[in-house]
mmCIF file of C-alpha atoms in Angstrom:
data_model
loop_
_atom_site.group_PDB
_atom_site.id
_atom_site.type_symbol
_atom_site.label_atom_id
_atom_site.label_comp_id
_atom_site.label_asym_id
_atom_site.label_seq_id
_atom_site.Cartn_x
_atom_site.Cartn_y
_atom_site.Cartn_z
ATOM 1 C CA UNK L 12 36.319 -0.436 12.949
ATOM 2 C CA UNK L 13 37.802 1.054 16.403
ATOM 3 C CA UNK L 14 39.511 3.860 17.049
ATOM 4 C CA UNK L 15 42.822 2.179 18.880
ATOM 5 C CA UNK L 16 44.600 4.966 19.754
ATOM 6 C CA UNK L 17 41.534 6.274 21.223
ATOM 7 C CA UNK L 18 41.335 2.435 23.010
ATOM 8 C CA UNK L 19 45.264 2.695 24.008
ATOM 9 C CA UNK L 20 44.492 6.155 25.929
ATOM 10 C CA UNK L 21 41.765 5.012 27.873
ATOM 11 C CA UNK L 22 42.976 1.751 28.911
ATOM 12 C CA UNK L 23 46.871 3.414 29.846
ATOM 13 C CA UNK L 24 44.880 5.543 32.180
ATOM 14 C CA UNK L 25 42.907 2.669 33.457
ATOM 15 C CA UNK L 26 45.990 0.494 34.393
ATOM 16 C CA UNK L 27 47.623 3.701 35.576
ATOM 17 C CA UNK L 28 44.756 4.432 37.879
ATOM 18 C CA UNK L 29 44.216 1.017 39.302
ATOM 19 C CA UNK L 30 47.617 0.288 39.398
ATOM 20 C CA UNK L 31 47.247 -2.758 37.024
ATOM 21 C CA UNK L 32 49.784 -4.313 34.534
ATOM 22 C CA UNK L 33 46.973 -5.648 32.277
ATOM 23 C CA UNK L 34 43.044 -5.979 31.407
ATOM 24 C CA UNK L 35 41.486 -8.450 29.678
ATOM 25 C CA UNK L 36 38.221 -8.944 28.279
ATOM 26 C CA UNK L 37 36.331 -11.688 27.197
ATOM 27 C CA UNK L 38 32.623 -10.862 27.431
ATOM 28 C CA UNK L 39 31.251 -10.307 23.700
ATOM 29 C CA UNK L 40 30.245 -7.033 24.138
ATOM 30 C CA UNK L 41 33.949 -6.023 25.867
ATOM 31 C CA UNK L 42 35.775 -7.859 23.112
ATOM 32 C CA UNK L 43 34.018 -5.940 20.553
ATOM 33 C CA UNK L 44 34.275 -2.406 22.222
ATOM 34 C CA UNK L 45 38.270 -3.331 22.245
ATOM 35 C CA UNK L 46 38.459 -4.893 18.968
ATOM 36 C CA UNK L 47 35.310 -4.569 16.447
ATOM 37 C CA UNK L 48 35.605 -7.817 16.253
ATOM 38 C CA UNK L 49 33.507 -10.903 17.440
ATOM 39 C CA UNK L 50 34.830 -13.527 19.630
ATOM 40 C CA UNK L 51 32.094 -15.937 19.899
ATOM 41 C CA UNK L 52 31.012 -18.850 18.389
ATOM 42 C CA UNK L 53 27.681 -19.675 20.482
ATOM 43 C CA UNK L 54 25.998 -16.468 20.121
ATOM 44 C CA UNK L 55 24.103 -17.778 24.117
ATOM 45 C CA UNK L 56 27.591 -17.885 25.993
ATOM 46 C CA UNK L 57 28.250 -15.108 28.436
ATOM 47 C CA UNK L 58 31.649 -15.378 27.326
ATOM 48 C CA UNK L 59 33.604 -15.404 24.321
ATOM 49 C CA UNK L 60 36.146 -17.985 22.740
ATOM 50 C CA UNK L 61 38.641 -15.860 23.299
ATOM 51 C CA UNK L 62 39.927 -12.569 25.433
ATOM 52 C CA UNK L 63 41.560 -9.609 24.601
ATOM 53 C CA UNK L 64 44.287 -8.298 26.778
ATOM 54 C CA UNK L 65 45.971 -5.250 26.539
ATOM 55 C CA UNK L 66 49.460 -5.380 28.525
ATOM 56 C CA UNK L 67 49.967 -1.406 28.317
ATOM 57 C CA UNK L 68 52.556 0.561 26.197
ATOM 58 C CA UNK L 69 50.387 -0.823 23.461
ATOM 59 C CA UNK L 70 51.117 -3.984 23.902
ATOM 60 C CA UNK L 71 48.201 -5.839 22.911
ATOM 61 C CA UNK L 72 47.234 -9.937 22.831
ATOM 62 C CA UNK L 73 44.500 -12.092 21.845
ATOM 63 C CA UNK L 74 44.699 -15.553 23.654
ATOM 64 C CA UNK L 75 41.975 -18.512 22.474
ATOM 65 C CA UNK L 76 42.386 -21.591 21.369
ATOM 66 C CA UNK L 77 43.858 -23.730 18.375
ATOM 67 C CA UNK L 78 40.254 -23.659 16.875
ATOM 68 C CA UNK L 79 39.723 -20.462 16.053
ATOM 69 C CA UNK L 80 43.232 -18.562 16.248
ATOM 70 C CA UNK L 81 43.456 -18.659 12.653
ATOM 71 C CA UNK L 82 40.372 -17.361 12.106
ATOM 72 C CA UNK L 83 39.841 -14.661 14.243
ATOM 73 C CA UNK L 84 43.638 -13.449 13.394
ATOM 74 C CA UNK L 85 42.536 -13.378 9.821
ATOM 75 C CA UNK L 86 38.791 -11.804 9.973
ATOM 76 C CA UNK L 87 37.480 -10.328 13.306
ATOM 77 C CA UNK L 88 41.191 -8.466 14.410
ATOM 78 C CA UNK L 89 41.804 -4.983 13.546
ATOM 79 C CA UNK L 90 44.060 -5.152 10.575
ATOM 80 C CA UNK L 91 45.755 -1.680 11.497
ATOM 81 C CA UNK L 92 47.267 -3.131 14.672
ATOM 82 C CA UNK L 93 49.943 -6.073 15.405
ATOM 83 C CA UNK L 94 48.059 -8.123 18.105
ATOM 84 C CA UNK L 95 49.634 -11.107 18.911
ATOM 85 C CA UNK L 96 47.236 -14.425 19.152
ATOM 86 C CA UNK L 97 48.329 -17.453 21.738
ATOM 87 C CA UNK L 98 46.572 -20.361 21.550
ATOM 88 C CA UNK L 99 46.412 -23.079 23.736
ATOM 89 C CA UNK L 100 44.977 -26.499 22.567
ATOM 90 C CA UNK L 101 41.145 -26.849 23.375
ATOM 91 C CA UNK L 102 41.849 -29.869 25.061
ATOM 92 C CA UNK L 103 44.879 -28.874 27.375
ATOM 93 C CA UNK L 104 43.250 -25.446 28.837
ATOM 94 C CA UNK L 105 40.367 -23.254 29.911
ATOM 95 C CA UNK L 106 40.055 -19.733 28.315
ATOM 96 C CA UNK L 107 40.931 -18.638 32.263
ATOM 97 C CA UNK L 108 43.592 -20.942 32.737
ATOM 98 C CA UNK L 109 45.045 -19.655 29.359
ATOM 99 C CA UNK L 110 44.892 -16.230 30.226
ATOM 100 C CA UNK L 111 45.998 -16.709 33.790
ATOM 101 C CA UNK L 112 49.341 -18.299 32.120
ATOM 102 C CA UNK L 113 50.342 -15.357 30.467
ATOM 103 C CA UNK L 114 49.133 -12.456 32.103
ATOM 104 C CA UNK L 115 51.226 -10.658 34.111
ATOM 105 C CA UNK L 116 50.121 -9.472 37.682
ATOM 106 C CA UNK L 117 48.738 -7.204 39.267
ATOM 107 C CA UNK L 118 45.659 -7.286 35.894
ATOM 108 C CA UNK L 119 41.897 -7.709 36.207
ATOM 109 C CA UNK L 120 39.363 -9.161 33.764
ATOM 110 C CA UNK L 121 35.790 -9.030 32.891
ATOM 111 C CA UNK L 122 35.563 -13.092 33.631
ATOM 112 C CA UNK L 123 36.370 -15.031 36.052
ATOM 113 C CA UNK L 124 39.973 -15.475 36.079
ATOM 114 C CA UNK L 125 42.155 -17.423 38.344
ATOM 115 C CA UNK L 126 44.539 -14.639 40.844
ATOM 116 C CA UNK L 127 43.111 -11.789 38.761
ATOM 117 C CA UNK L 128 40.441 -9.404 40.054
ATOM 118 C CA UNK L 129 37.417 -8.489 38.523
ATOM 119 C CA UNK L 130 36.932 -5.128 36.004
ATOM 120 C CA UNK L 131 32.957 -3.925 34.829
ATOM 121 C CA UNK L 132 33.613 -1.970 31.470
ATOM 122 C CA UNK L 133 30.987 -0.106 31.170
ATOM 123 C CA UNK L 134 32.728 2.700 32.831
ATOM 124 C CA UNK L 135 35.562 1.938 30.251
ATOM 125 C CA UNK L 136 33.009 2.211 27.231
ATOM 126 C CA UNK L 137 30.119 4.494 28.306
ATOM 127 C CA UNK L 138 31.775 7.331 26.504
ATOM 128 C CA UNK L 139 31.836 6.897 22.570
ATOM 129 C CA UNK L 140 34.727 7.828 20.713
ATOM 130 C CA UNK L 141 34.153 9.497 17.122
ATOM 131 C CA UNK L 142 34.429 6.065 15.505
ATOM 132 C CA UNK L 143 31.739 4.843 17.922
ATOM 133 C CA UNK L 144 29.333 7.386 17.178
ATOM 134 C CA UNK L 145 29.943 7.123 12.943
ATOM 135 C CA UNK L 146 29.059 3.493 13.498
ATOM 136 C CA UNK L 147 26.080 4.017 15.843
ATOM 137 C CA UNK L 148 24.832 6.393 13.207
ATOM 138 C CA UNK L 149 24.844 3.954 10.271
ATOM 139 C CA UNK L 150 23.208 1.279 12.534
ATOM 140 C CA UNK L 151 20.701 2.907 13.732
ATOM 141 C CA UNK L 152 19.396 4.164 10.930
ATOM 142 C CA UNK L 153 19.465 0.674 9.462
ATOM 143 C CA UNK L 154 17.511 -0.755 12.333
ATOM 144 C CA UNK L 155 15.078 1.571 11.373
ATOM 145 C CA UNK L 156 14.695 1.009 8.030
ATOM 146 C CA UNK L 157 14.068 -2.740 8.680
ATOM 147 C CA UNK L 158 11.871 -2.822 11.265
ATOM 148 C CA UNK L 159 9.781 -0.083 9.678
ATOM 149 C CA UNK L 160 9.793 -1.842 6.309
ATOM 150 C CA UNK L 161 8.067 -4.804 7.691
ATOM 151 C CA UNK L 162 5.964 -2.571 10.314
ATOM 152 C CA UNK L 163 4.280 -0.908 6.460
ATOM 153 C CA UNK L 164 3.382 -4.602 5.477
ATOM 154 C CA UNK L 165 2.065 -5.651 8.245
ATOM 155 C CA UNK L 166 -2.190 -7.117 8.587
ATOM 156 C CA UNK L 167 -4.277 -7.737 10.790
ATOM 157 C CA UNK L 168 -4.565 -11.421 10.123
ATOM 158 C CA UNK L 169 -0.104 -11.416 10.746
ATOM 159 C CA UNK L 170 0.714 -13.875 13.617
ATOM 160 C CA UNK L 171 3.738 -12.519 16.555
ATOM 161 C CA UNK L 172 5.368 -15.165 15.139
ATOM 162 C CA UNK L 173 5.280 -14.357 11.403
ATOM 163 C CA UNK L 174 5.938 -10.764 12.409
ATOM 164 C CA UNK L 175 9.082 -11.445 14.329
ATOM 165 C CA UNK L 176 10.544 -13.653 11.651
ATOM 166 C CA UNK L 177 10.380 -10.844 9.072
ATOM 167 C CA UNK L 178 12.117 -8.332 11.882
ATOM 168 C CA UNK L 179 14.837 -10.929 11.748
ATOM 169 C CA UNK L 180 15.047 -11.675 7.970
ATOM 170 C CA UNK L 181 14.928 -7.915 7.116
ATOM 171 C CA UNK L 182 18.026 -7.001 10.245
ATOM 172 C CA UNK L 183 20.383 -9.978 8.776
ATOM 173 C CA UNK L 184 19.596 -8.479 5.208
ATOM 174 C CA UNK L 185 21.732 -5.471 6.506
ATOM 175 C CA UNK L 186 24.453 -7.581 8.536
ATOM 176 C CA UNK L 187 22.675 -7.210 12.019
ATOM 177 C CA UNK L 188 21.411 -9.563 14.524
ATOM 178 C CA UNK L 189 18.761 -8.906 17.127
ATOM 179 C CA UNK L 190 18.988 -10.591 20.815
ATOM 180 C CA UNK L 191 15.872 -9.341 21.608
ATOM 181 C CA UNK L 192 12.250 -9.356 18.894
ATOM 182 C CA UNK L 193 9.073 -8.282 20.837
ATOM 183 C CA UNK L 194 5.908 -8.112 19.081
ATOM 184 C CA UNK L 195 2.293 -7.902 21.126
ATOM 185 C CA UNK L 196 -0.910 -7.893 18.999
ATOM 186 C CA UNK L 197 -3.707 -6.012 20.606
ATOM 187 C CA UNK L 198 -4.701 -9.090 22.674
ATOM 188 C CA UNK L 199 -1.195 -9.463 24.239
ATOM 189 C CA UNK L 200 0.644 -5.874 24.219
ATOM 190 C CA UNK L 201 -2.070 -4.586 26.806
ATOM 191 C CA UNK L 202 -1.501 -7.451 29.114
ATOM 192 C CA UNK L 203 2.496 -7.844 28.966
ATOM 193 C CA UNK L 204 4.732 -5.666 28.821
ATOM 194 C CA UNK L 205 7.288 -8.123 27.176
ATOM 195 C CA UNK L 206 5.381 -9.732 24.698
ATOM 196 C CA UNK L 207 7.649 -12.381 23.523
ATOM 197 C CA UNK L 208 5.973 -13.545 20.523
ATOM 198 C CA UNK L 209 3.120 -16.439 20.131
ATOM 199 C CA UNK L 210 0.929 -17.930 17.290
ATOM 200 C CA UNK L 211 -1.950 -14.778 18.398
ATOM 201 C CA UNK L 212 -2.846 -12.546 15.320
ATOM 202 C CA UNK L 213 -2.239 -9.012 15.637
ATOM 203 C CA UNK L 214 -5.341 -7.943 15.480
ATOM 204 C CA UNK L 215 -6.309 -4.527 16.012
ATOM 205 C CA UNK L 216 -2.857 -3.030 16.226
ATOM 206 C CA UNK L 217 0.673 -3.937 17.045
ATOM 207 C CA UNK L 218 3.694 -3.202 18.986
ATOM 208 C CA UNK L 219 7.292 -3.956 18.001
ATOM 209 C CA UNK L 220 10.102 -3.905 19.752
ATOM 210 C CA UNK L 221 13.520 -4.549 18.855
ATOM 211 C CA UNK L 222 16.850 -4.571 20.387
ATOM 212 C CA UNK L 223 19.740 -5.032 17.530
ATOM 213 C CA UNK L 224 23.491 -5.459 17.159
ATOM 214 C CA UNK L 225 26.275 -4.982 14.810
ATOM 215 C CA UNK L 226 30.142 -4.706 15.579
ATOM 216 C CA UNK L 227 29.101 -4.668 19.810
ATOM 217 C CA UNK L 228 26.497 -1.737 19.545
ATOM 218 C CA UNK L 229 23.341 -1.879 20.765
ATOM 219 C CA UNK L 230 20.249 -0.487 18.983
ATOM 220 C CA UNK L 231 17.348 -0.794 20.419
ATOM 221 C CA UNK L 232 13.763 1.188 19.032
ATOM 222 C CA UNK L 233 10.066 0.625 18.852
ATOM 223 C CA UNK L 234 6.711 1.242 16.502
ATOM 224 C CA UNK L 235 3.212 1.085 16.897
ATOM 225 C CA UNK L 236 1.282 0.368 13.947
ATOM 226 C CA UNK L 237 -2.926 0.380 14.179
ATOM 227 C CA UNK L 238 -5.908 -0.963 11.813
ATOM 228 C CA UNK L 239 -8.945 -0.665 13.947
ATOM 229 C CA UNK L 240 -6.838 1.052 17.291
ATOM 230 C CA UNK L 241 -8.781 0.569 20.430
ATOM 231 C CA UNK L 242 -9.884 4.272 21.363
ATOM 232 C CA UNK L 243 -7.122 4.770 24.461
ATOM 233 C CA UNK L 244 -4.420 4.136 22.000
ATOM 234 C CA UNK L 245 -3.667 6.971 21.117
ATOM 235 C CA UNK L 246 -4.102 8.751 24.486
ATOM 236 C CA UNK L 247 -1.148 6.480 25.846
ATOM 237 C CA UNK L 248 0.854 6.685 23.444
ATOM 238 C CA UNK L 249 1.108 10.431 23.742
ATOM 239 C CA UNK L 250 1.685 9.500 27.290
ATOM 240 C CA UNK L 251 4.455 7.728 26.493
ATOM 241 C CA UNK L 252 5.978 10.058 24.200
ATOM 242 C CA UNK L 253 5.911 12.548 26.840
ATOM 243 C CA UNK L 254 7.563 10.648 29.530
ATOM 244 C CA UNK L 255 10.420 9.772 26.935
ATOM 245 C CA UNK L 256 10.936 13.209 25.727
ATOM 246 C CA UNK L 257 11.263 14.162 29.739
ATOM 247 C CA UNK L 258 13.732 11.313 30.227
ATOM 248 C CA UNK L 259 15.821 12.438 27.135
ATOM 249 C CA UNK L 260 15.727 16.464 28.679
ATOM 250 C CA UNK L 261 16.853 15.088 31.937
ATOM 251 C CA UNK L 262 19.330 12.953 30.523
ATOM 252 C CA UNK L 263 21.127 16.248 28.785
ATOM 253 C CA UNK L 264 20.371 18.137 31.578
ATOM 254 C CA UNK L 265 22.623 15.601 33.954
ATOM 255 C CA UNK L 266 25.147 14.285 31.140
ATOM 256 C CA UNK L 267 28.699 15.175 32.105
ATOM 257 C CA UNK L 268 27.832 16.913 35.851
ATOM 258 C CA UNK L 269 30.330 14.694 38.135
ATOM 259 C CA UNK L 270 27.670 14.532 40.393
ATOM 260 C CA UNK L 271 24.530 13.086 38.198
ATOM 261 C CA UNK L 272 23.190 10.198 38.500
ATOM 262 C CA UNK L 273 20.671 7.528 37.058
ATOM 263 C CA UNK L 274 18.259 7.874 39.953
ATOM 264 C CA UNK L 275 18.611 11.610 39.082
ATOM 265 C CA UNK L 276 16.587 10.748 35.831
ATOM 266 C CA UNK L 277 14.777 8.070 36.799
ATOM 267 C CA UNK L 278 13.704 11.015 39.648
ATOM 268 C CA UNK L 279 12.380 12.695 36.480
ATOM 269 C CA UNK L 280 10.566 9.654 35.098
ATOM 270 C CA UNK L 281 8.472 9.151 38.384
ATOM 271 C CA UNK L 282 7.603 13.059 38.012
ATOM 272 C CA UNK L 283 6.747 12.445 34.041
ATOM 273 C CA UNK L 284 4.047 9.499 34.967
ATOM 274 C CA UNK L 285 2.245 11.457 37.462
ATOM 275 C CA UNK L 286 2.006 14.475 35.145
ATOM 276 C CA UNK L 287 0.701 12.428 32.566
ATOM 277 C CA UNK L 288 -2.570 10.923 34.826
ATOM 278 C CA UNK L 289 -0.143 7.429 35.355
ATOM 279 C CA UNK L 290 1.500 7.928 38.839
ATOM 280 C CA UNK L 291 3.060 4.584 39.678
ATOM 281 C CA UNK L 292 3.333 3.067 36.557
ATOM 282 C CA UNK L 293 6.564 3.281 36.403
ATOM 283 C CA UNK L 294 6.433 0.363 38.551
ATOM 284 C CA UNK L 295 5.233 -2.488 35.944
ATOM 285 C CA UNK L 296 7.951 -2.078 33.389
ATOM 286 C CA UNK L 297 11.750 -1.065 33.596
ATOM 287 C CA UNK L 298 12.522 2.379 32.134
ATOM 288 C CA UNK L 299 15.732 1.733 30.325
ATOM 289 C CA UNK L 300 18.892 3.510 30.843
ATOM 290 C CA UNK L 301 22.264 4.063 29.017
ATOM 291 C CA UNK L 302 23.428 1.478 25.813
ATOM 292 C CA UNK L 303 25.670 1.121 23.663
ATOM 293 C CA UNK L 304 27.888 -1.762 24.014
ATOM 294 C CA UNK L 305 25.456 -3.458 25.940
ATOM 295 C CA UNK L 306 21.617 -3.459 25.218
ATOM 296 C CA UNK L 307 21.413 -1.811 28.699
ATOM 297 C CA UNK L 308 24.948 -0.084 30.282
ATOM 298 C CA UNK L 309 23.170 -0.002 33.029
ATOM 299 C CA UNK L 310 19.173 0.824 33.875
ATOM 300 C CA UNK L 311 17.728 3.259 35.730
ATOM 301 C CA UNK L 312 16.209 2.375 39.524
ATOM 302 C CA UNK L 313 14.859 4.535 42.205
ATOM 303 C CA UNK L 314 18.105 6.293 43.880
ATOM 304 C CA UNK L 315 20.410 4.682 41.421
ATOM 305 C CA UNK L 316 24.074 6.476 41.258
ATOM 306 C CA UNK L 317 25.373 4.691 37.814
ATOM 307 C CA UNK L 318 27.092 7.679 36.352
ATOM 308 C CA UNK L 319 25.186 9.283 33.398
ATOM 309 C CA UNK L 320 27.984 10.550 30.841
ATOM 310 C CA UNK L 321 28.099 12.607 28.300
ATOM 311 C CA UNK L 322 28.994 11.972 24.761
ATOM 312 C CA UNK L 323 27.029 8.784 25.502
ATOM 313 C CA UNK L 324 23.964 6.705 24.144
ATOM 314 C CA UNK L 325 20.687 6.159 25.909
ATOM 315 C CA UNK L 326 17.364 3.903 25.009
ATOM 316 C CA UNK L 327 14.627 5.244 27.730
ATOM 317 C CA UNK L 328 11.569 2.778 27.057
ATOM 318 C CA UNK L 329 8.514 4.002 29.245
ATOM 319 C CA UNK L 330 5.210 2.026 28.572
ATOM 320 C CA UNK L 331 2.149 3.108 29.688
ATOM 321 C CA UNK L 332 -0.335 -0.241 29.337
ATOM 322 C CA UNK L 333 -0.327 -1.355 25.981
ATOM 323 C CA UNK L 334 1.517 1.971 24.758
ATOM 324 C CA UNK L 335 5.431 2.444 24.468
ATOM 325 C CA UNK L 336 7.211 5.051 23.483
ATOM 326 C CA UNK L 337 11.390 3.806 22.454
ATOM 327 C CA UNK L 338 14.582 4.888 20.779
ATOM 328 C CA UNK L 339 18.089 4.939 20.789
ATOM 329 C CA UNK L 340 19.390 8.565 20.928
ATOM 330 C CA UNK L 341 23.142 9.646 21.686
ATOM 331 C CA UNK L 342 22.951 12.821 23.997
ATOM 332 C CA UNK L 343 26.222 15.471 25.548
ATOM 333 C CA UNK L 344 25.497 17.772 27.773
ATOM 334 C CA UNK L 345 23.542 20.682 24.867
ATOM 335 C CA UNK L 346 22.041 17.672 22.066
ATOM 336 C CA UNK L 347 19.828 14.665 22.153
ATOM 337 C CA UNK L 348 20.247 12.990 18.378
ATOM 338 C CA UNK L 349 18.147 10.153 17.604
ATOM 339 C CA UNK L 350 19.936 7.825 16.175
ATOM 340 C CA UNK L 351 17.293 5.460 15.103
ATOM 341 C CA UNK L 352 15.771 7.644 12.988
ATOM 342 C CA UNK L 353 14.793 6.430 9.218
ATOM 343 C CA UNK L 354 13.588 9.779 8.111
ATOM 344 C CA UNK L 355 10.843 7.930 6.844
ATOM 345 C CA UNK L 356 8.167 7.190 9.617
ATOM 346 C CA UNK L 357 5.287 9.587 10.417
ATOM 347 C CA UNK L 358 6.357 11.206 13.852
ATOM 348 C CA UNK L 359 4.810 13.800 16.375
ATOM 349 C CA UNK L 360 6.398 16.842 17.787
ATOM 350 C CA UNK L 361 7.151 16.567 21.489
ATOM 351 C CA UNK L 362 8.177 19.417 23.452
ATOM 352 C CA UNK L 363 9.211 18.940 27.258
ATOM 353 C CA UNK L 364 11.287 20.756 29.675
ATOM 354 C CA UNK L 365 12.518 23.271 27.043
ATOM 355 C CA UNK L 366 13.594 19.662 24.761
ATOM 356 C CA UNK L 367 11.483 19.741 21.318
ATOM 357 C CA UNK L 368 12.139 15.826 19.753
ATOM 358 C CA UNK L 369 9.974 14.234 16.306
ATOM 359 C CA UNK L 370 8.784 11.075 18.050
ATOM 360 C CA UNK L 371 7.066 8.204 16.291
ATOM 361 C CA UNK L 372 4.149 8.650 15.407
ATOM 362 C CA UNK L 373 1.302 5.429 15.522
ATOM 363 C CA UNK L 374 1.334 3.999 12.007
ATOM 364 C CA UNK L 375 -2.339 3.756 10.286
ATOM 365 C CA UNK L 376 -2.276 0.699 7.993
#
């Protein structure tokens, strides 16, 4: 569920800002931040089967099509609020030519819409309300718990494959889906560092990495499991650790100044690496950035100025070869809280730049 009201306030002061008469949104991860609900049938599109419009003086309207009015009216719209659904029939109109019909103008959308500008967001939905962050919690800590119940079972002998198959069984056990399922065996993870998965065993130890979703948020958190580790294992994954934990600090440190910004952190990243003995290797893998609605808001580049909010979630992800170090964790301006936290996996204390996390720890099986 969604906060509404909290929805109305921040979308009034959108309109009144831009000087806009309506916003619509028809990207998944939009339509879920405005609704909870879903508004796709092919999980693949880049847009939804229908867009969500909010006309101000809470005024709100769904507009699809004849095939799935009914049910989205009846299971994926908030029950608490009176949205009106139009429908056009699939064969007569486009969702754009649909919404172009009835919007009023001046308005902007997240898709391309005929006569209507274009709106990102994530400026919209960087910020989570109270409702957000309840939810966030509960996922989170769900993620965990699946991907760490299969990470206990795993064997040597385990393909990728097999492995990523029970991440996905065990996440749509709790009602979560997962657009992306990494998982690099020790022949792989030291080579790539997005080991989509292939028929290799695991071998001598294992990386997984997952990136889930329920209800538009974004998890996204990774463990390293060993049998027979190689001996710089556990070297770089300390490394990584570190480099997170500084991320995290500078994240807090920056989160609600006006005039902080991603390269800011990503400043402190570059710093982090070359502390650690790994100067540069920032360069073979992205770093991650702020979530949420999105599996990346935004990510982090050298002299990036995406705004770094507070009251926000980020998922920093620094790998040093064949090591990573990853969690979701909502952070203000005085707290980092991991929120993928099970409780339940071995971790190591990590204490940078005055910030003291538990961090996973590399799981002996």
């Amino acid at each position: 569920m969604v906060d509404i009201d909290e929805r109305e306030e921040r979308l009034e002061r959108f309109l009144a800002e831009e000087g806009y008469e309506a916003v619509w949104f028809a990207r998944p991860n939009a339509f879920a931040w405005l609704t909870g609900g879903d508004n796709w049938v092919d999980a693949s599109a880049d847009v939804g089967d229908a867009a969500a419009g909010y006309l101000g003086d809470g005024e709100w309207t769904v507009v699809t099509n004849n095939i799935e009015a009914a049910r989205l009216a009846a299971e994926e719209l908030p029950t608490e609020l009176s949205m009106s659904v139009a429908a056009d029939d699939w064969y007569e109109a486009s969702l754009p030519e649909s919404v172009a019909a009835r919007s009023p103008t001046p308005a902007a959308a997240d898709f391309d819409v005929p006569g209507l500008d274009s709106v990102d967001p994530t400026r919209l939905r960087l910020r989570l309300g109270e409702d957000d962050l309840a939810a966030y919690r509960d996922l989170g800590r769900e993620v965990a718990l699946a991907v760490e119940t299969v990470c206990r079972e795993l064997q040597p002998g385990d393909t990728e494959h097999e492995v990523a198959a029970g991440l996905r069984i065990s996440l749509a056990g709790r009602n979560i889906d997962a657009p992306v399922v990494l998982v690099g065996g020790s022949e792989r993870a030291p080579e790539y560092r997005h080991p989509t998965p292939t028929d290799a065993a695991l071998g001598e130890y294992a990386l997984v990495i997952v990136t889930a979703r329920r209800g538009g948020l974004h998890a996204s958190c990774t463990r390293t499991v060993a049998f027979d580790p190689p001996e710089w294992l556990d070297e770089r994954h300390r490394a990584a650790q570190r480099v997170e934990t500084r991320a995290l600090a500078a994240t807090r440190g920056a989160a609600g100044r006006d005039d902080a910004t991603a390269g800011d952190v990503f400043a402190a990243i570059r710093e982090a690496y070359a502390e650690e003995g790994y100067e540069g290797e920032w360069r073979e893998h992205h770093q991650g950035g702020a979530t949420g609605y999105a599996g990346r808001e935004w990510f982090a580049t050298p002299g990036s100025d995406a705004p770094v909010a507070t009251e926000a979630a980020y998922a920093w992800n620094p790998t040093v070869r064949g090591a990573k170090s990853e969690d979701t964790a909502y952070v203000t301006d005085d707290s980092v809280e991991v929120l993928t936290d099970s409780g339940r996996w071995p971790t190591d204390t990590v204490e940078v730049d005055g910030l003291a996390l538990q961090r996973p720890a590399i799981l002996q099986n």
